[in-house]
C-alpha cells in the first residue's frame, strides 16, 4: 500500500527531541525531565515537586534511551526499542488523579494541564478552524450547482453538528476549551475513575455541566456511540510508555477507528450532505511524521481485513497539522516540543 504523503512545505518545522544518556544526567537535566512529565501551567501544580522530580529521575535511569540518530522522523521502520515509564500504567494515573481530586476539594486547585494551557488553547482554536473549513467544503460540494449560496456558508456552519469524543480526557479542560470555541456535543472518557471525578467537578464548577464524562478505556471501549471528531492530547503518549506500547498503540488506533464515523448524512436546509469522521492527535513524544507513520501502519494492517486496497482509500489519511507552536534550536535543527496532526476517516 502506498504510504501517506505529506504536501511539501519549505518552512515546515519538525519536532526535535533532546538526546539524553541515562548515566550522564545532571540535576538540571532531572529538573527539566520532571517538568516534561508533568508541565506546570497557569492553572497551578498540585503535585509535590520533589516527588515529581524523583519519579522522573527514576524513569530516566531505567529507560533504554536511544542515540540521537535513532529519532530521525523519516525512518522507514519503527524502532525495536521502546522507552517505558510509570506513566504507561493505569495505577500511576489513578494515584495522580486521586491526589489532584483531594487538592481540588481541599484547596480548589484545578491541577496540571498536560503540555500546558497555552498548547491546549492553541489545539482548541486550531481544531475549530479545521472543523469550520471541513464543514464549508462539505457545504460547497452540496451546493456546487447553487453558487448564490456560497457566500452565506459561513453563517450556516454550526459546530453543534460536531459530536466530539476526547479520549484520555484527564481533568477535562480541553473539552472546556472546545466548548468555549462553540462545540456543544462533547464527551470525555478516561480509564481512571479519579480523572472523571475531577473532570466532572471542574466542569460543574466552571459552568460546563452539559459536557458528558464517562469512565471508559479506548483500548476496550464500551461506548455505543460514534463521533464525528475524536481528540487526543497526550493519551497516545502515555499508552506508548507501557511495556507493551507498540501493540497498545495499534489497539488505540483501532479503538479510535471503531468510534469515528466513516461517513453519514447530515441534514441541512436543502437536503442532506455526506460528512466523514476525523481525529486530532497532540503528542510530545512523536513528531508529525511519526504520528503519520503510526496511522499508516494501522492502515496497512487493517486494510486487508476490510477492503481491496487497490480500489479503496486508506482508513485514515493525513489532513493537516499545527505549524504555530513555539520553536527552539538544538544541534543545528529547529523544532517544537509538541506536534498536533489531524486525520480524515475514509
Short mmCIF file of C-alpha atoms in Angstrom, two decimals:
data_model
loop_
_atom_site.label_atom_id
_atom_site.label_comp_id
_atom_site.label_asym_id
_atom_site.label_seq_id
_atom_site.Cartn_x
_atom_site.Cartn_y
_atom_site.Cartn_z
CA UNK A 1 0.00 0.00 0.00
CA UNK A 2 1.28 3.42 -0.88
CA UNK A 3 2.38 5.42 2.14
CA UNK A 4 0.67 8.63 3.17
CA UNK A 5 2.44 11.52 1.50
CA UNK A 6 2.50 14.96 3.06
CA UNK A 7 2.31 18.12 0.96
CA UNK A 8 5.77 19.67 0.51
CA UNK A 9 6.48 22.65 2.73
CA UNK A 10 9.69 24.58 2.63
CA UNK A 11 9.06 26.13 6.02
CA UNK A 12 7.75 23.05 7.77
CA UNK A 13 9.08 22.62 11.31
CA UNK A 14 9.66 19.19 12.74
CA UNK A 15 9.58 18.25 16.39
CA UNK A 16 13.05 17.70 17.84
CA UNK A 17 13.92 15.68 20.95
CA UNK A 18 16.98 16.22 23.09
CA UNK A 19 19.38 13.26 23.18
CA UNK A 20 19.85 12.07 26.75
CA UNK A 21 22.11 9.38 28.17
CA UNK A 22 20.93 7.71 31.36
CA UNK A 23 24.36 7.70 33.01
CA UNK A 24 25.06 11.39 32.31
CA UNK A 25 22.08 13.12 33.89
CA UNK A 26 22.75 16.29 35.86
CA UNK A 27 20.45 17.78 38.47
CA UNK A 28 19.32 20.33 35.90
CA UNK A 29 18.51 17.54 33.44
CA UNK A 30 16.44 15.80 36.09
CA UNK A 31 14.53 19.00 36.75
CA UNK A 32 13.81 19.56 33.05
CA UNK A 33 12.80 15.93 32.62
CA UNK A 34 10.50 16.09 35.61
CA UNK A 35 8.73 19.09 34.19
CA UNK A 36 8.39 17.33 30.84
CA UNK A 37 6.42 14.55 32.50
CA UNK A 38 4.03 16.99 34.15
CA UNK A 39 4.20 20.50 32.76
CA UNK A 40 3.17 23.31 35.08
CA UNK A 41 0.63 25.79 33.81
CA UNK A 42 -1.29 28.88 34.78
CA UNK A 43 -3.80 26.58 36.46
CA UNK A 44 -1.21 25.66 39.07
CA UNK A 45 0.63 22.49 40.05
CA UNK A 46 -0.77 20.23 42.78
CA UNK A 47 1.95 17.59 42.85
CA UNK A 48 4.90 17.73 45.19
CA UNK A 49 7.93 18.97 43.22
CA UNK A 50 10.43 16.70 44.96
CA UNK A 51 8.29 13.65 44.34
CA UNK A 52 7.74 14.59 40.70
CA UNK A 53 11.47 15.09 40.18
CA UNK A 54 12.22 11.78 41.90
CA UNK A 55 9.70 9.95 39.73
CA UNK A 56 11.13 11.44 36.57
CA UNK A 57 14.70 10.65 37.64
CA UNK A 58 13.72 7.05 38.28
CA UNK A 59 12.14 6.81 34.84
CA UNK A 60 15.16 8.38 33.18
CA UNK A 61 17.55 6.00 34.90
CA UNK A 62 15.52 2.95 33.91
CA UNK A 63 14.69 3.91 30.33
CA UNK A 64 16.71 2.41 27.43
CA UNK A 65 17.45 5.72 25.70
CA UNK A 66 18.37 5.69 22.05
CA UNK A 67 21.00 7.74 20.30
CA UNK A 68 20.01 10.95 18.58
CA UNK A 69 20.23 9.35 15.13
CA UNK A 70 17.52 6.85 16.10
CA UNK A 71 15.00 9.67 16.36
CA UNK A 72 15.04 10.58 12.68
CA UNK A 73 11.45 11.18 11.63
CA UNK A 74 11.97 9.81 8.12
CA UNK A 75 12.99 6.30 9.18
CA UNK A 76 11.31 3.51 7.23
CA UNK A 77 10.81 1.01 10.07
CA UNK A 78 9.71 1.60 13.70
CA UNK A 79 12.42 1.23 16.33
CA UNK A 80 12.77 -2.12 18.06
CA UNK A 81 13.49 -0.47 21.40
CA UNK A 82 10.76 1.24 23.36
CA UNK A 83 11.04 3.78 26.17
CA UNK A 84 8.80 2.82 29.08
CA UNK A 85 7.92 4.55 32.35
CA UNK A 86 5.38 4.61 35.13
CA UNK A 87 3.24 6.95 33.02
CA UNK A 88 2.25 3.92 30.94
CA UNK A 89 0.38 2.29 33.83
CA UNK A 90 -3.16 3.00 34.99
CA UNK A 91 -2.04 2.74 38.62
CA UNK A 92 0.10 5.86 38.15
CA UNK A 93 -2.83 7.88 36.83
CA UNK A 94 -5.23 6.56 39.46
CA UNK A 95 -2.82 7.75 42.15
CA UNK A 96 -2.10 11.08 40.44
CA UNK A 97 -5.76 11.95 39.96
CA UNK A 98 -6.65 10.84 43.49
CA UNK A 99 -4.12 13.42 44.73
CA UNK A 100 -5.41 16.11 42.36
CA UNK A 101 -9.02 15.43 43.34
CA UNK A 102 -8.08 15.77 47.01
CA UNK A 103 -6.27 19.05 46.29
CA UNK A 104 -9.29 20.34 44.38
CA UNK A 105 -11.68 19.51 47.19
CA UNK A 106 -9.44 20.95 49.90
CA UNK A 107 -7.92 23.93 48.11
CA UNK A 108 -9.85 24.45 44.87
CA UNK A 109 -6.78 23.72 42.72
CA UNK A 110 -7.56 22.80 39.14
CA UNK A 111 -4.47 20.66 38.74
CA UNK A 112 -1.95 20.37 35.95
CA UNK A 113 -2.62 20.76 32.25
CA UNK A 114 -0.83 18.20 30.12
CA UNK A 115 1.54 20.15 27.79
CA UNK A 116 0.42 23.45 29.35
CA UNK A 117 -2.54 25.80 29.00
CA UNK A 118 -1.02 27.59 26.00
CA UNK A 119 -0.87 24.39 23.93
CA UNK A 120 -4.40 23.43 24.99
CA UNK A 121 -5.77 26.78 23.82
CA UNK A 122 -3.94 26.53 20.50
CA UNK A 123 -5.28 23.00 19.93
CA UNK A 124 -8.87 24.07 20.67
CA UNK A 125 -8.72 27.16 18.43
CA UNK A 126 -6.99 25.32 15.59
CA UNK A 127 -9.45 22.41 15.81
CA UNK A 128 -12.35 24.82 15.49
CA UNK A 129 -10.80 26.31 12.35
CA UNK A 130 -10.23 22.84 10.92
CA UNK A 131 -13.84 21.79 11.54
CA UNK A 132 -15.24 25.02 10.10
CA UNK A 133 -13.13 24.58 6.96
CA UNK A 134 -14.27 20.97 6.56
CA UNK A 135 -17.91 21.96 7.05
CA UNK A 136 -17.61 24.73 4.47
CA UNK A 137 -16.10 22.32 1.94
CA UNK A 138 -18.89 19.83 2.55
CA UNK A 139 -21.49 22.55 2.05
CA UNK A 140 -19.71 23.76 -1.06
CA UNK A 141 -19.83 20.27 -2.52
CA UNK A 142 -23.52 20.10 -1.65
CA UNK A 143 -24.27 23.46 -3.26
CA UNK A 144 -21.85 23.19 -6.18
CA UNK A 145 -24.70 23.94 -8.58
CA UNK A 146 -26.04 26.82 -6.50
CA UNK A 147 -23.27 29.43 -6.34
CA UNK A 148 -25.59 32.07 -4.89
CA UNK A 149 -25.45 30.29 -1.53
CA UNK A 150 -21.68 30.06 -1.26
CA UNK A 151 -21.19 33.50 0.25
CA UNK A 152 -23.64 32.57 3.01
CA UNK A 153 -21.98 29.34 4.04
CA UNK A 154 -20.11 30.84 6.95
CA UNK A 155 -23.44 31.64 8.64
CA UNK A 156 -24.61 28.05 8.21
CA UNK A 157 -21.68 26.41 9.96
CA UNK A 158 -22.92 25.06 13.28
CA UNK A 159 -20.34 23.35 15.47
CA UNK A 160 -23.24 21.78 17.37
CA UNK A 161 -23.32 19.30 14.46
CA UNK A 162 -19.89 18.07 15.51
CA UNK A 163 -20.08 15.29 18.08
CA UNK A 164 -16.70 15.23 19.86
CA UNK A 165 -15.02 12.48 21.88
CA UNK A 166 -11.90 13.37 23.89
CA UNK A 167 -10.10 10.12 24.77
CA UNK A 168 -7.99 10.09 27.92
CA UNK A 169 -9.60 13.39 28.85
CA UNK A 170 -7.93 13.61 32.28
CA UNK A 171 -9.25 16.73 34.02
CA UNK A 172 -11.44 17.53 31.01
CA UNK A 173 -10.07 21.04 30.45
CA UNK A 174 -9.59 20.51 26.70
CA UNK A 175 -13.34 19.87 26.45
CA UNK A 176 -13.97 23.13 28.28
CA UNK A 177 -11.77 24.98 25.77
CA UNK A 178 -13.63 23.31 22.88
CA UNK A 179 -16.93 24.41 24.46
CA UNK A 180 -15.64 28.00 24.52
CA UNK A 181 -14.93 27.65 20.78
CA UNK A 182 -18.58 26.74 20.09
CA UNK A 183 -18.69 22.94 20.28
CA UNK A 184 -21.60 21.65 22.34
CA UNK A 185 -21.89 17.87 21.80
CA UNK A 186 -18.87 16.99 23.95
CA UNK A 187 -17.95 13.68 25.58
CA UNK A 188 -14.81 12.86 27.55
CA UNK A 189 -13.61 9.41 28.57
CA UNK A 190 -10.76 8.16 30.73
CA UNK A 191 -9.90 4.76 32.18
CA UNK A 192 -9.15 6.39 35.53
CA UNK A 193 -12.27 6.93 37.64
CA UNK A 194 -10.42 9.60 39.60
CA UNK A 195 -9.81 11.57 36.40
CA UNK A 196 -13.51 11.52 35.54
CA UNK A 197 -14.46 12.55 39.09
CA UNK A 198 -12.06 15.50 38.85
CA UNK A 199 -13.21 16.44 35.33
CA UNK A 200 -16.87 16.37 36.46
CA UNK A 201 -16.09 18.51 39.50
CA UNK A 202 -14.27 21.08 37.36
CA UNK A 203 -16.99 21.11 34.70
CA UNK A 204 -19.67 21.70 37.33
CA UNK A 205 -17.63 24.45 38.99
CA UNK A 206 -16.80 26.21 35.73
CA UNK A 207 -20.32 26.09 34.24
CA UNK A 208 -19.89 23.28 31.70
CA UNK A 209 -22.45 20.88 33.11
CA UNK A 210 -23.52 19.71 29.62
CA UNK A 211 -20.15 18.01 28.97
CA UNK A 212 -20.62 14.24 29.25
CA UNK A 213 -17.88 12.42 31.18
CA UNK A 214 -17.58 8.64 31.34
CA UNK A 215 -15.16 6.01 32.63
CA UNK A 216 -14.06 4.05 29.55
CA UNK A 217 -10.84 2.55 28.16
CA UNK A 218 -10.36 3.37 24.47
CA UNK A 219 -8.42 0.10 24.11
CA UNK A 220 -11.53 -1.84 25.15
CA UNK A 221 -14.21 0.76 24.61
CA UNK A 222 -17.79 0.05 25.66
CA UNK A 223 -19.26 3.22 24.16
CA UNK A 224 -22.25 2.63 21.91
CA UNK A 225 -21.97 5.93 20.02
CA UNK A 226 -19.82 7.04 17.12
CA UNK A 227 -18.36 10.53 16.86
CA UNK A 228 -17.57 12.97 14.10
CA UNK A 229 -14.37 14.11 15.83
CA UNK A 230 -12.03 12.27 18.22
CA UNK A 231 -9.37 14.29 20.04
CA UNK A 232 -6.35 13.12 22.00
CA UNK A 233 -3.91 15.27 23.97
CA UNK A 234 -1.23 13.01 25.44
CA UNK A 235 -3.14 9.72 25.59
CA UNK A 236 -1.21 8.05 22.77
CA UNK A 237 1.99 9.21 24.50
CA UNK A 238 1.01 7.55 27.79
CA UNK A 239 -0.09 4.36 26.05
CA UNK A 240 3.24 4.20 24.25
CA UNK A 241 5.11 4.29 27.59
CA UNK A 242 3.60 0.95 28.64
CA UNK A 243 5.95 -2.06 28.23
CA UNK A 244 3.55 -3.33 25.53
CA UNK A 245 3.46 0.14 23.98
CA UNK A 246 3.84 -0.83 20.27
CA UNK A 247 0.90 -3.26 20.48
CA UNK A 248 -1.23 -0.96 22.60
CA UNK A 249 -0.65 1.98 20.23
CA UNK A 250 -2.16 -0.05 17.38
CA UNK A 251 -5.04 -1.13 19.64
CA UNK A 252 -5.52 2.57 20.38
CA UNK A 253 -5.83 3.50 16.70
CA UNK A 254 -8.26 0.60 16.31
CA UNK A 255 -10.34 1.97 19.18
CA UNK A 256 -10.46 5.41 17.55
CA UNK A 257 -11.29 3.75 14.23
CA UNK A 258 -14.26 1.99 15.86
CA UNK A 259 -15.59 5.19 17.48
CA UNK A 260 -15.09 7.50 14.49
CA UNK A 261 -17.86 7.56 11.90
CA UNK A 262 -16.64 6.68 8.40
CA UNK A 263 -19.46 8.71 6.86
CA UNK A 264 -23.09 9.62 7.46
CA UNK A 265 -25.68 12.05 6.19
CA UNK A 266 -26.21 15.37 7.92
CA UNK A 267 -29.49 17.18 7.36
CA UNK A 268 -29.22 20.76 6.08
CA UNK A 269 -31.71 23.27 4.70
CA UNK A 270 -31.83 21.85 1.17
CA UNK A 271 -31.41 18.17 1.90
CA UNK A 272 -28.54 16.13 3.27
CA UNK A 273 -24.78 16.20 2.90
CA UNK A 274 -22.28 13.40 3.43
CA UNK A 275 -19.73 14.05 6.17
CA UNK A 276 -16.81 12.00 7.47
CA UNK A 277 -15.16 11.50 10.81
CA UNK A 278 -11.83 12.97 11.91
CA UNK A 279 -9.25 12.60 14.65
CA UNK A 280 -6.80 15.16 16.04
CA UNK A 281 -3.80 13.83 17.98
CA UNK A 282 -1.47 16.01 20.06
CA UNK A 283 1.81 14.46 21.21
CA UNK A 284 5.08 15.42 22.86
CA UNK A 285 6.69 12.01 22.22
CA UNK A 286 6.13 11.80 18.46
CA UNK A 287 6.98 14.04 15.54
CA UNK A 288 4.40 14.82 12.89
CA UNK A 289 5.96 12.24 10.57
CA UNK A 290 5.96 9.60 13.31
CA UNK A 291 2.27 10.16 14.01
CA UNK A 292 1.50 9.84 10.32
CA UNK A 293 3.57 6.64 10.16
CA UNK A 294 1.76 5.23 13.21
CA UNK A 295 -1.56 5.71 11.45
CA UNK A 296 -0.18 4.40 8.16
CA UNK A 297 0.98 1.23 9.95
CA UNK A 298 -2.59 0.75 11.15
CA UNK A 299 -3.92 1.33 7.63
CA UNK A 300 -1.64 -1.36 6.25
CA UNK A 301 -2.60 -3.88 8.91
CA UNK A 302 -6.32 -3.19 8.83
CA UNK A 303 -6.96 -2.66 5.12
CA UNK A 304 -6.72 -6.35 4.05
CA UNK A 305 -9.44 -7.18 6.59
CA UNK A 306 -11.88 -4.61 5.24
CA UNK A 307 -11.38 -3.88 1.57
CA UNK A 308 -9.47 -4.27 -1.65
CA UNK A 309 -6.54 -1.94 -1.01
CA UNK A 310 -6.09 -1.23 -4.72
CA UNK A 311 -9.60 0.19 -5.09
CA UNK A 312 -10.23 1.92 -1.76
CA UNK A 313 -8.63 4.84 0.10
CA UNK A 314 -6.76 4.31 3.38
CA UNK A 315 -8.87 4.13 6.54
CA UNK A 316 -7.22 7.29 7.88
CA UNK A 317 -5.48 9.89 5.74
CA UNK A 318 -3.44 12.95 6.71
CA UNK A 319 -5.35 16.24 6.74
CA UNK A 320 -3.23 18.95 8.33
CA UNK A 321 -1.04 19.81 11.31
CA UNK A 322 -0.39 22.79 13.57
CA UNK A 323 2.51 24.98 12.42
CA UNK A 324 2.32 27.74 15.02
CA UNK A 325 3.91 26.14 18.09
CA UNK A 326 6.91 27.92 19.62
CA UNK A 327 10.19 26.57 18.28
CA UNK A 328 13.75 26.12 19.57
CA UNK A 329 17.16 25.42 18.05
CA UNK A 330 19.18 22.35 19.02
CA UNK A 331 22.09 20.74 17.22
CA UNK A 332 21.55 22.90 14.18
CA UNK A 333 17.90 21.83 13.82
CA UNK A 334 14.76 23.83 14.50
CA UNK A 335 11.93 22.03 16.26
CA UNK A 336 8.99 22.27 18.67
CA UNK A 337 8.19 20.24 21.76
CA UNK A 338 4.66 19.32 20.66
CA UNK A 339 3.07 18.00 17.44
CA UNK A 340 -0.63 18.10 16.56
CA UNK A 341 -1.86 16.22 13.48
CA UNK A 342 -5.36 15.79 12.02
CA UNK A 343 -6.54 12.73 10.09
CA UNK A 344 -9.64 12.08 7.98
CA UNK A 345 -11.60 8.83 8.43
CA UNK A 346 -12.39 7.44 4.98
#
